[in-house]
C-alpha cells in the first residue's frame, strides 16, 4: 500500500470514529409535526424546532444536534436524540410522531434469475 492510500485510510478512520463519538449515545430521530403552520416563515419554524430540542435536551443542547429542518413541504426536523429525549418530544402537543431514522430496504423479487425490483400494477 502506498503512503497516500495509507494516509487516506487513516484520515477516513479518524473522521468516522470522531463522528460516531460526537453524539455519544444518540441516534437520529425524525420528528414529524404535521402540515406547515399558516405563517410559513422558515426562520420562525426553524427557531421553533430548536426550542423543542433545547427543552428536552437541557444542558446537553447544542445547535449541531439538529441534522436538518423540514420546513418547506411539511413541518418537522431530524435531530440527534437519546431514546428518552425522543419519548419526551413525542409527548408534546405540537408533535405528531417521532421515529428513528433508518435505512429502508426494498424487497426484491427474484424471477428466474432476473431481479425485477418492485411489482407494479398497471391500470
CSV table of C-alpha atoms in Angstrom, one decimal:
chain,number,residue,atom,x,y,z
A,1,UNK,CA,0.0,0.0,0.0
A,2,UNK,CA,1.5,3.3,-0.9
A,3,UNK,CA,1.8,6.2,1.5
A,4,UNK,CA,-1.1,8.3,0.1
A,5,UNK,CA,-3.5,5.4,0.4
A,6,UNK,CA,-2.4,4.8,3.9
A,7,UNK,CA,-3.0,8.4,4.8
A,8,UNK,CA,-6.4,8.5,3.2
A,9,UNK,CA,-7.4,5.3,5.1
A,10,UNK,CA,-6.2,6.8,8.4
A,11,UNK,CA,-8.0,10.1,7.7
A,12,UNK,CA,-11.2,8.2,7.0
A,13,UNK,CA,-10.9,6.1,10.1
A,14,UNK,CA,-10.4,9.1,12.4
A,15,UNK,CA,-13.2,11.0,10.7
A,16,UNK,CA,-15.7,8.2,11.1
A,17,UNK,CA,-14.7,7.4,14.7
A,18,UNK,CA,-14.9,11.1,15.7
A,19,UNK,CA,-18.3,11.5,14.1
A,20,UNK,CA,-19.6,8.5,16.0
A,21,UNK,CA,-18.3,9.7,19.3
A,22,UNK,CA,-19.5,13.3,18.9
A,23,UNK,CA,-23.1,12.3,19.6
A,24,UNK,CA,-22.4,9.6,22.2
A,25,UNK,CA,-25.5,7.5,22.9
A,26,UNK,CA,-27.7,9.4,20.4
A,27,UNK,CA,-29.4,8.3,17.2
A,28,UNK,CA,-31.0,10.4,14.5
A,29,UNK,CA,-34.8,10.7,15.0
A,30,UNK,CA,-37.3,12.2,12.6
A,31,UNK,CA,-39.8,14.5,14.3
A,32,UNK,CA,-43.0,14.9,12.3
A,33,UNK,CA,-45.2,17.9,13.3
A,34,UNK,CA,-47.8,17.8,10.5
A,35,UNK,CA,-48.6,20.4,7.9
A,36,UNK,CA,-46.8,23.7,7.8
A,37,UNK,CA,-48.3,26.4,10.0
A,38,UNK,CA,-50.3,29.2,8.4
A,39,UNK,CA,-47.4,31.6,9.0
A,40,UNK,CA,-44.9,29.9,6.6
A,41,UNK,CA,-41.7,31.7,7.8
A,42,UNK,CA,-38.8,29.3,7.6
A,43,UNK,CA,-36.8,31.1,10.2
A,44,UNK,CA,-39.6,31.0,12.7
A,45,UNK,CA,-40.2,27.3,12.0
A,46,UNK,CA,-36.5,26.6,12.5
A,47,UNK,CA,-36.4,28.5,15.8
A,48,UNK,CA,-39.4,26.5,17.0
A,49,UNK,CA,-37.6,23.3,16.2
A,50,UNK,CA,-34.5,24.5,18.1
A,51,UNK,CA,-36.6,25.4,21.1
A,52,UNK,CA,-38.3,22.0,21.2
A,53,UNK,CA,-34.9,20.2,21.1
A,54,UNK,CA,-33.5,22.6,23.7
A,55,UNK,CA,-36.5,21.9,26.0
A,56,UNK,CA,-35.9,18.1,26.0
A,57,UNK,CA,-32.1,18.1,26.0
A,58,UNK,CA,-31.5,20.7,28.6
A,59,UNK,CA,-27.8,21.4,29.4
A,60,UNK,CA,-26.6,19.0,26.7
A,61,UNK,CA,-28.2,21.1,23.9
A,62,UNK,CA,-26.0,22.3,21.1
A,63,UNK,CA,-27.3,23.6,17.7
A,64,UNK,CA,-25.4,20.7,16.0
A,65,UNK,CA,-28.0,18.3,17.4
A,66,UNK,CA,-30.4,19.3,14.7
A,67,UNK,CA,-29.5,17.5,11.5
A,68,UNK,CA,-32.0,19.2,9.2
A,69,UNK,CA,-35.2,21.1,9.2
A,70,UNK,CA,-38.2,20.1,7.0
A,71,UNK,CA,-39.9,23.5,6.8
A,72,UNK,CA,-40.6,23.7,3.1
A,73,UNK,CA,-43.1,20.9,2.5
A,74,UNK,CA,-44.2,19.9,5.9
A,75,UNK,CA,-43.3,20.8,9.5
A,76,UNK,CA,-40.6,18.6,11.0
A,77,UNK,CA,-36.9,18.0,11.6
A,78,UNK,CA,-34.3,15.4,12.2
A,79,UNK,CA,-32.1,15.5,15.3
A,80,UNK,CA,-29.6,13.6,17.3
A,81,UNK,CA,-31.6,12.4,20.4
A,82,UNK,CA,-31.5,9.8,23.1
A,83,UNK,CA,-34.4,7.4,23.4
A,84,UNK,CA,-35.6,9.2,26.5
A,85,UNK,CA,-35.5,12.6,24.7
A,86,UNK,CA,-37.4,11.2,21.8
A,87,UNK,CA,-40.1,10.0,24.1
A,88,UNK,CA,-40.3,13.4,25.8
A,89,UNK,CA,-40.7,15.0,22.3
A,90,UNK,CA,-43.4,12.6,21.3
A,91,UNK,CA,-45.5,13.6,24.3
A,92,UNK,CA,-45.5,17.2,23.3
A,93,UNK,CA,-48.8,18.6,21.9
A,94,UNK,CA,-47.2,20.0,18.7
A,95,UNK,CA,-45.6,16.7,17.7
A,96,UNK,CA,-47.4,14.0,15.8
A,97,UNK,CA,-44.8,11.3,15.8
A,98,UNK,CA,-41.1,10.7,16.5
A,99,UNK,CA,-39.3,7.7,14.9
A,100,UNK,CA,-35.7,6.6,14.5
A,101,UNK,CA,-34.2,7.4,11.1
A,102,UNK,CA,-33.2,4.2,9.5
A,103,UNK,CA,-32.2,2.7,6.2
A,104,UNK,CA,-35.3,1.3,4.4
A,105,UNK,CA,-34.7,-1.9,2.3
A,106,UNK,CA,-36.9,-2.7,-0.6
A,107,UNK,CA,-38.0,-6.3,-1.1
A,108,UNK,CA,-36.6,-7.6,-4.3
A,109,UNK,CA,-38.5,-10.3,-6.2
A,110,UNK,CA,-36.5,-12.9,-7.9
A,111,UNK,CA,-38.0,-14.0,-11.3
A,112,UNK,CA,-35.9,-16.8,-12.8
A,113,UNK,CA,-32.6,-15.1,-12.0
A,114,UNK,CA,-33.8,-11.6,-13.0
A,115,UNK,CA,-34.2,-9.1,-10.2
A,116,UNK,CA,-37.3,-7.1,-11.2
A,117,UNK,CA,-37.5,-4.9,-8.2
A,118,UNK,CA,-40.9,-3.8,-7.1
A,119,UNK,CA,-44.1,-5.2,-8.5
A,120,UNK,CA,-46.2,-2.6,-10.3
A,121,UNK,CA,-49.9,-2.7,-11.1
A,122,UNK,CA,-50.9,-1.4,-14.5
A,123,UNK,CA,-54.3,0.2,-14.7
